[in-house]
Each structure stands twice: as structure tokens, then as C-alpha cells.
XYZ file of C-alpha atoms in Angstrom:
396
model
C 240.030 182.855 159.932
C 237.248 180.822 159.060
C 235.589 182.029 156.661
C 223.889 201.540 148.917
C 217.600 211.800 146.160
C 215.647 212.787 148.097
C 217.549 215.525 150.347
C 216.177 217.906 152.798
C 218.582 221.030 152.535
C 218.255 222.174 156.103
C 219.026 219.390 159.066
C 218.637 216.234 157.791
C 218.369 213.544 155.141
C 217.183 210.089 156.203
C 217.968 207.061 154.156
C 214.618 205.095 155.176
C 214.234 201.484 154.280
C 210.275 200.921 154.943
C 210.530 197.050 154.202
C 211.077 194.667 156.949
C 210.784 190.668 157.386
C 207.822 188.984 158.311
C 209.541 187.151 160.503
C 210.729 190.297 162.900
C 209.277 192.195 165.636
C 210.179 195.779 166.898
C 213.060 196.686 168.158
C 212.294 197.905 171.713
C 213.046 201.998 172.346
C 213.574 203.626 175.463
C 213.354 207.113 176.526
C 211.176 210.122 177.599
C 207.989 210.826 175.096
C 207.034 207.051 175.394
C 208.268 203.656 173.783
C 207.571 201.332 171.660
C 208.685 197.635 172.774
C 208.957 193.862 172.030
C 211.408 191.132 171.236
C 213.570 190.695 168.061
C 213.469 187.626 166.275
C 215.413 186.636 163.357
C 214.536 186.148 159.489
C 216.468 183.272 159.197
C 217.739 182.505 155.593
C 217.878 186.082 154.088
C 221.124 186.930 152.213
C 223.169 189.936 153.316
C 223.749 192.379 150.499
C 224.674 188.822 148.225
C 226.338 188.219 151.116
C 228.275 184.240 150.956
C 227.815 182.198 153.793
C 230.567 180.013 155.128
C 234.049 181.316 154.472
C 235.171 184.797 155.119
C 233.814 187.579 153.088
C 230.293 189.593 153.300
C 230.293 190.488 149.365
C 228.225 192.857 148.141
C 226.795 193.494 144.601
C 228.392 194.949 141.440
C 226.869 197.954 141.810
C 228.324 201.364 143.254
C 226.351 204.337 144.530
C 222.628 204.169 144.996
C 220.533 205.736 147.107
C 216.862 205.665 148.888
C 214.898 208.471 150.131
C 212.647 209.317 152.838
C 211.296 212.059 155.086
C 213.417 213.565 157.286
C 212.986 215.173 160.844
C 213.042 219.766 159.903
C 212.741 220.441 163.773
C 215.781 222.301 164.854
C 216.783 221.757 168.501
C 218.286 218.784 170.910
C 216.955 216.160 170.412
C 215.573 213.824 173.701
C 217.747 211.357 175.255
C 216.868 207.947 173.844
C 218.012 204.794 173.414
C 216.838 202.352 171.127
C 218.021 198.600 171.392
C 217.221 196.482 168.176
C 219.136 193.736 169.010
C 219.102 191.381 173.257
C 220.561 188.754 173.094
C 219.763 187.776 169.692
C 220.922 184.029 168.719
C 223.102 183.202 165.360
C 223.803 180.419 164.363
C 223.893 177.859 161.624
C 222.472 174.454 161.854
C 221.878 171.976 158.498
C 218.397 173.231 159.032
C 218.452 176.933 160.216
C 220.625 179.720 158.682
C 220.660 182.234 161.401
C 223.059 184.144 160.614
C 221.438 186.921 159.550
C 219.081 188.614 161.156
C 216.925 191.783 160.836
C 214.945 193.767 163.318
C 213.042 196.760 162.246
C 213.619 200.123 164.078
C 212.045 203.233 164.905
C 214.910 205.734 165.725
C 213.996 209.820 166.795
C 212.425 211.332 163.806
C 213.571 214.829 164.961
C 216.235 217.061 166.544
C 219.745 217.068 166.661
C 222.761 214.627 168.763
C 225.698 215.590 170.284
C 226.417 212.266 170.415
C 224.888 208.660 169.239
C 226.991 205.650 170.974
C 226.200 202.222 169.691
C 226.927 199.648 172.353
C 227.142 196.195 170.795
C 228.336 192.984 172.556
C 228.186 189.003 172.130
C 227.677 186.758 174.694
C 227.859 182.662 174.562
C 225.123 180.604 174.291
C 224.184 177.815 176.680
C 226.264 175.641 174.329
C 229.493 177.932 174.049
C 230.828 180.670 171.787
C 231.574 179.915 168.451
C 235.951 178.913 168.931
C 236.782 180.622 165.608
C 236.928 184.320 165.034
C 234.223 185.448 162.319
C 233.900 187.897 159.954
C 230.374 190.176 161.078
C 228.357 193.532 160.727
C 225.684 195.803 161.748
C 224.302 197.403 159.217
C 221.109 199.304 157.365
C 218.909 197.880 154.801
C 218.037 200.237 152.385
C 215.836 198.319 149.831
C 215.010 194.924 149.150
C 215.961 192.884 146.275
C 216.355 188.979 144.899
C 219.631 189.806 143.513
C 220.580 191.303 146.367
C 219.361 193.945 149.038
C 221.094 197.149 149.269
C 223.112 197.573 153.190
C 224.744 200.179 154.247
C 227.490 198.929 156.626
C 227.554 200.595 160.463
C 230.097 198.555 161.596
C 232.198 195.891 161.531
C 233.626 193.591 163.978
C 235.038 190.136 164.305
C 234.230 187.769 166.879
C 236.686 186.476 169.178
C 237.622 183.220 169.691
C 235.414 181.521 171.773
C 234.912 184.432 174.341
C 232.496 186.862 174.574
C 233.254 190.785 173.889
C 232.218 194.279 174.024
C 232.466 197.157 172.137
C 231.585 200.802 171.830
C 231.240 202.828 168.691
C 230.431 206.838 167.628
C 228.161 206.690 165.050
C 227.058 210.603 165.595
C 228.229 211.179 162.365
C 225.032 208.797 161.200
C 222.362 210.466 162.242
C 220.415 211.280 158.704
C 220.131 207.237 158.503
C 219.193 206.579 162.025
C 215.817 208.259 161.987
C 212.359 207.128 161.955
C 211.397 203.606 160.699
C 214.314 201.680 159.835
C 215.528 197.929 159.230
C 218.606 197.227 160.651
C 220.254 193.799 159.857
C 223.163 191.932 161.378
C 225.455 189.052 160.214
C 227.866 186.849 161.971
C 229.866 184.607 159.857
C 229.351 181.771 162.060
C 229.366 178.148 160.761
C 228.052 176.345 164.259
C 225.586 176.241 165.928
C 223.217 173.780 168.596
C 223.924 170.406 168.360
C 227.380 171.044 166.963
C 230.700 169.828 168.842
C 231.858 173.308 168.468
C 229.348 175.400 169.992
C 225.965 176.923 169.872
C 226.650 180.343 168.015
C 226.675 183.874 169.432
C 224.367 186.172 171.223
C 223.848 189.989 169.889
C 223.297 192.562 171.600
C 223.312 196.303 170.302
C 221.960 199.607 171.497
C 222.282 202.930 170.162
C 222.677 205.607 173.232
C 221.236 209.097 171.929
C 222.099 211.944 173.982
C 220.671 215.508 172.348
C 222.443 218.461 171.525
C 224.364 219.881 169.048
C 227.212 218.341 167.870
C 230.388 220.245 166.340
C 229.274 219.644 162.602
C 225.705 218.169 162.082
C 225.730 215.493 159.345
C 222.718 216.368 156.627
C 223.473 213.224 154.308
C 224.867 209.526 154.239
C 225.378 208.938 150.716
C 226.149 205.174 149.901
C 229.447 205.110 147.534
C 230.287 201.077 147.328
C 228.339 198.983 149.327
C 229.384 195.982 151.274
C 231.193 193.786 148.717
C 234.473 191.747 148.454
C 237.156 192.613 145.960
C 239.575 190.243 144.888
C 243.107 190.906 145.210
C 246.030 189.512 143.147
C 244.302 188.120 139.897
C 245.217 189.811 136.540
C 241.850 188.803 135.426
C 240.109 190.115 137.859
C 241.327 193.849 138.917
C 240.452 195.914 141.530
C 238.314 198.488 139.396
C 235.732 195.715 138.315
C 234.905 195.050 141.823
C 234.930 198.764 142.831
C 234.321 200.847 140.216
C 235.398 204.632 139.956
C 231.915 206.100 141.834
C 230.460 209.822 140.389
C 228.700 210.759 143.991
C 226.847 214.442 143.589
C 227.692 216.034 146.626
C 224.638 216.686 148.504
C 222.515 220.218 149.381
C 222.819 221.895 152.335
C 226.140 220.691 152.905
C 229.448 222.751 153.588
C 231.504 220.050 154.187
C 232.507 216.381 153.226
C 234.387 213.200 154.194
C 234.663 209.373 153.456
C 234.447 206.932 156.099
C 235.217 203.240 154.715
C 235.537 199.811 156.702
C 238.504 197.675 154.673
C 240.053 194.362 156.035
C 241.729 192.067 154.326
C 240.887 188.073 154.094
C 242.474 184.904 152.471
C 245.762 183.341 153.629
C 248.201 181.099 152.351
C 248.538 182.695 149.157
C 251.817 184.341 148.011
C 253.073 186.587 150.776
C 250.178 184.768 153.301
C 247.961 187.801 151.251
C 245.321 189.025 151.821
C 245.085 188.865 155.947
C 248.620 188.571 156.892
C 250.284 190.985 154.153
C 250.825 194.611 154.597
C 249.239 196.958 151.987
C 248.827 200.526 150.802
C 245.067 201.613 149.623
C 244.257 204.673 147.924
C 240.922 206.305 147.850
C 241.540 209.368 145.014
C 238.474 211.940 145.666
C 238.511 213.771 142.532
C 242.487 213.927 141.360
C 243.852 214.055 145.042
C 245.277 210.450 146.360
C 244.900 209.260 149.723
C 246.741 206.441 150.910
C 246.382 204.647 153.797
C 248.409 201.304 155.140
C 245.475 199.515 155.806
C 246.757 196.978 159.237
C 246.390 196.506 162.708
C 249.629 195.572 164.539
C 248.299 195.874 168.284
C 246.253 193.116 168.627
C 247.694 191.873 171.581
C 246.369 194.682 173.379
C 243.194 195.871 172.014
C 241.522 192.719 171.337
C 238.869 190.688 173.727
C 241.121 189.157 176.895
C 241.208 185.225 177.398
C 240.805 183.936 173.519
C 242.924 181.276 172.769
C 244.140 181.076 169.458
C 246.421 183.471 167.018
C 244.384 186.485 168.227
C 248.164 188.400 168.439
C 249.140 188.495 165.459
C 248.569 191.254 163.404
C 246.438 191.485 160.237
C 245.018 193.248 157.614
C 242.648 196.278 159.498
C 241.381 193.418 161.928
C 242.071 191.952 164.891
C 239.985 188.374 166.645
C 237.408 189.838 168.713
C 237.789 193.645 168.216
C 235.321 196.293 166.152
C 236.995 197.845 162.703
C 237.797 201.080 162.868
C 236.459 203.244 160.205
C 239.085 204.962 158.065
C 237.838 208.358 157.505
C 239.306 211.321 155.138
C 237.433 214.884 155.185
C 238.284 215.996 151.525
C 236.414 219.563 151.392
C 239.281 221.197 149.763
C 239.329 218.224 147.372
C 236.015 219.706 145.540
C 236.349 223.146 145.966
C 233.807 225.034 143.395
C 232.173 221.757 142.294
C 228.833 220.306 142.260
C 229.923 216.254 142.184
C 233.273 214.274 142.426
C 234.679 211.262 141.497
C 235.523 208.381 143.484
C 238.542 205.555 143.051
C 239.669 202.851 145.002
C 242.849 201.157 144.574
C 245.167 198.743 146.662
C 248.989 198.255 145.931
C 250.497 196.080 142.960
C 250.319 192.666 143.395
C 250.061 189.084 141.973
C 249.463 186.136 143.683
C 251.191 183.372 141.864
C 249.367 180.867 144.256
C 246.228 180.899 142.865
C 244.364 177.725 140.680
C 245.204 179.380 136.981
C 248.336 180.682 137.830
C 250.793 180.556 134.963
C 253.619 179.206 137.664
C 252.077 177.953 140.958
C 255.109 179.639 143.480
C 255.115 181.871 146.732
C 252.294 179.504 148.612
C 252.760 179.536 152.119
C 251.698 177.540 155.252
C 252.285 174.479 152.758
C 249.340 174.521 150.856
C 249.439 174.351 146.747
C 248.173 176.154 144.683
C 244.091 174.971 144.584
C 242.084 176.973 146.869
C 240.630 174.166 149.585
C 238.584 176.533 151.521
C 240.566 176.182 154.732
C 244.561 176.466 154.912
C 244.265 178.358 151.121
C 241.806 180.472 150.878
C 241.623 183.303 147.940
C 242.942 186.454 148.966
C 240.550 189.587 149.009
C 239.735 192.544 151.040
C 236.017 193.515 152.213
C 235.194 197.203 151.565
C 231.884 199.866 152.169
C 232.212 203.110 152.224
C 229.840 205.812 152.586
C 229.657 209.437 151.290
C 228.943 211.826 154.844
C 228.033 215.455 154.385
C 228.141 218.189 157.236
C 226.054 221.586 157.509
């Protein structure tokens, strides 16, 4: 590969980010009750969460938990059907004098009433030039303030693009609902390094929808509670552990709210290194809510049969939580009996021992693979790493 408290106790708590680019328009919203309409265009330039361009990681910033109020909808009761679409067709691309790829759209979502169900629809087409022919690290995700040094995302998915095809995908994000609701600026990044003019092709077309349908769904979600944003963590260097990346996160738990889980987006990037880490090698990771461990072996061995049809390319193979031209599932724990009786908890990521002795300032350069020594050349060696969010989701 190529390559974030204010909360209302009794329905919901909305994580509102009220900035948005000069450079976008409003998202267009459909539904009963009226709409509000009009194309999205791009803010070409902006940095994702510190997010690197080129290469293969969306890295966020040192930081852990943070969080951004806003008002929230009190009404009890469905909600109308609605669906809001900030994103048609919506070019990225890179060119040596445009960096689109990333773009933000602001969004008004439902202030009020409750979902049974919110579907996000998201797809990419090919340009009139042709599909990017490499498969691409990309989000969709909410911007929660603005900052130079970096604005604060929370990630709603993750997917990576196929190889040179277009593809489709569906997502529940029910479980979302106290951050999609009532002005909002929703950004999305592609990876891409291509775009028109280039032998390689023109970029990729975005489109995503979220498909409301009211009711009441099993266990309303009252908060979204940021616990690392969108960042890269380096795997395999002594001098650079996992902790200082991700530190241990102290997340109160929020009002109003009975019950708890963690839903995280991990894949793992980098190749060549010692055991082809970090996208090729098979690890455990351990999120530890309070003093209980849960492990997870974070890989995705069915490629072949879940990814986008007619790619060419190594689109098979399996790999670290991702697969060419399929969405990332979310890995998510409900740890209620983890914080029994408390008020807060505690945090931890980890990922299993390991040194990669392929790496520029290793004591001994050994273990490279695919042939490449021990220098990182941004291509056939690239530094191994896995990109992690995760968010904090409580339930009334």
C-alpha cells in the first residue's frame, strides 16, 4: 500500500463543531419538515487531524481525550425519516498544485428525536480520468474544533480504496447519534497521490449519505466521548513505545448513562520490515478498561471474498484489520461490568512484543523482507505502524 462537557442527562449529547471552511457549501438534506440543499465543494489544503499526506498513515495529535460541547435535541419520540447527503460525487485528488484530498462539507443533521437505525451509505466512483490503481488509506469523519497544530476528528469510518475500481459500502452508525445532530462539519480524506493530468489517474469520487429512519433503538446512545483520536503509533522501536503514542486515557464516564462500550478502528501499515510488520504480520492488541484486558487479533484473512470485485493487484492477501477496497470494521467491547460502582475509568492500549530489527538505527540491520535494507525508502520499506481512534459510547 501506498502510502477528540457539556452533557445533557436525558437523550442526548451532541459533540457540535460550529466551524466550517470558507471554501464549503451545505451539505444537501432530504426528508419530510423541509430541506436545506446545495453542492459540496472541497477546502483543498486543510490537514486532517495532523494528518501526513503521501504515504500511508492519517496521524493524529499527541493528545488523548478531549471533548466539545453543544446543545442537544431533549424531545423524546421517533425521530422523522431523513437523509442527509454531505458528500455527491465529491472529487480528490492531488495535483502539484491542488491538495484535494481532504475535504469538508458542513452538515445539518436532525436536532431531535430518537433512530432505530442511522445507515451511512458511502461509495467511490472513477473520475473521467480513472480510479486511482493503488489502494489508499481514507476516512469519514467529524471535526470537532479547529486548530493550527492540528484540528480535533473524530473518526466515523474507515475504508480503503480499491485498486483502481470503484466500491460501495454500507455502515451502522446508530450507535452515533449524540454527534450526528444539528450543525456539524464532517470531513473526509483519501490518501490519494494522483490526480488530473497524471498517467495514473484522476483521483476518486465520494459519495456518502446517512439514511435516518426514526424509532427507538434497543439502547439509545446519550454520549460519544473521544478517547484517542485519529493518530498513528509506531510499532517495533524501543525508542519509541506504544504508550507515548497512546497514552493510558482517564475518560469520566458520562451522566445519564447505564451502560458503556469502546468502539476503535485499528489497521496496521508499513511492510518490509522484520516479519513484513506492520500490514502483513499477525498481532494481538489489548485495550485494558480499568484492570480488565481485552485482546483482540487485530487481521482480516477473507479478503478474497469481502473486498470490491475486479481489482487487480494483491487485494487477496490478508492484512492487518484491512482489506483493498473494503470499509474497517469497528472493534467494539461493551465493558459495563468493567466499572461497576465507579464514576471514571482508565484506558490502555497495547499491541504484542515486538522489535523490528529492520529499521535505520537498528543496532543489527536483520529480518528485512521483500529485499529491501534496512533505510526506510518510502516505497518497498516503509516504517511499520498501526492507525488507531477510538471513541468512548454511552447508552441510557
Amino acid at each position: 500500500m501506498r502510502s477528540t462537557r457539556a452533557l445533557l442527562p436525558l437523550l442526548l449529547v451532541v459533540f457540535a463543531a460550529a466551524c466550517s471552511s470558507s471554501e464549503t457549501s451545505r451539505g444537501s438534506t432530504t426528508g419530510s419538515g423541509g430541506a436545506s440543499s446545495g453542492s459540496t465543494t472541497g477546502s483543498g489544503g486543510a490537514s486532517p487531524n495532523s494528518t501526513t499526506g503521501s504515504g500511508e498513515g492519517a496521524s493524529g495529535g499527541a493528545g488523548s481525550a478531549g471533548g466539545a460541547g453543544g446543545a442537544g435535541g431533549m424531545v423524546e419520540g421517533p425521530g422523522t425519516d431523513t437523509t442527509v447527503t454531505p458528500f455527491d460525487e465529491t472529487p480528490f485528488y492531488l495535483t502539484s498544485d491542488d491538495d484535494r484530498r481532504v475535504v469538508d462539507a458542513p452538515v445539518s443533521f436532525p436536532n431531535t428525536g430518537t433512530y432505530e437505525r442511522i445507515t451511512l451509505h458511502l461509495s467511490l466512483e472513477c473520475p473521467p480520468g480513472g480510479c486511482d490503481p493503488w489502494a489508499r488509506l481514507a476516512s469519514l469523519g467529524l471535526v470537532t474544533a479547529k486548530d493550527p497544530a492540528g484540528d480535533a476528528v473524530i473518526e466515523l469510518m474507515r475504508f480503503i480504496t480499491p485498486y483502481h475500481v470503484g466500491a460501495s459500502w454500507d455502515l451502522d452508525v446508530t450507535d452515533l447519534r449524540p454527534l450526528l445532530a444539528g450543525e456539524v462539519t464532517l470531513r473526509a480524506f483519501i490518501d490519494t497521490t494522483v490526480g488530473p493530468g497524471s498517467p495514473y489517474g484522476d483521483g476518486w469520487l465520494l459519495h456518502a449519505s446517512f439514511e435516518m429512519k426514526g424509532g427507538v433503538p434497543a439502547k439509545i446512545p446519550v454520549a460519544v466521548i473521544p478517547v484517542w483520536s485519529p493518530r498513528r503509533v509506531v510499532y517495533g522501536d524501543p525508542a519509541r513505545p506504544i504508550a507515548g503514542a497512546a497514552p493510558p486515557a482517564d475518560i469520566p464516564l458520562p451522566a445519564g448513562a447505564s451502560s458503556y462500550a469502546l468502539r476503535s478502528f485499528i489497521t496496521g501499515h508499513g511492510q518490509g520490515n522484520a516479519d513484513n510488520c506492520a500490514e502483513f504480520c499477525e498481532r494481538e492488541h489489548t485495550l485494558t478498561v480499568g484492570a480488565v484486558p481485552h485482546a483482540e487479533r487485530i487481521w482480516r484473512d477473507d479478503c478474497a471474498t469481502t473486498a470490491a470485485p475486479g481489482q487487480q493487484g494483491t487485494y487477496r492477501y490478508p492484512r492487518a484489520g484491512w482489506c483493498p477496497g473494503a470499509d474497517v470494521r469497528p472493534w467494539t467491547i461493551e465493558f459495563t461490568a468493567d466499572v461497576a460502582g465507579t464514576g471514571a475509568v482508565k484506558v490502555a492500549y497495547d499491541v504484542a512484543g515486538y522489535e523490528n530489527t529492520c529499521r535505520p538505527d537498528s543496532p543489527s540491520c536483520d529480518g528485512c523482507t521483500l529485499g529491501a535494507g534496512c533505510d526506510y525508502d518510502g516505497g518497498t520499506h516503509t516504517e511499520p505502524g498501526y492507525e488507531l481512534s477510538t471513541v468512548l459510547i454511552g447508552y441510557r
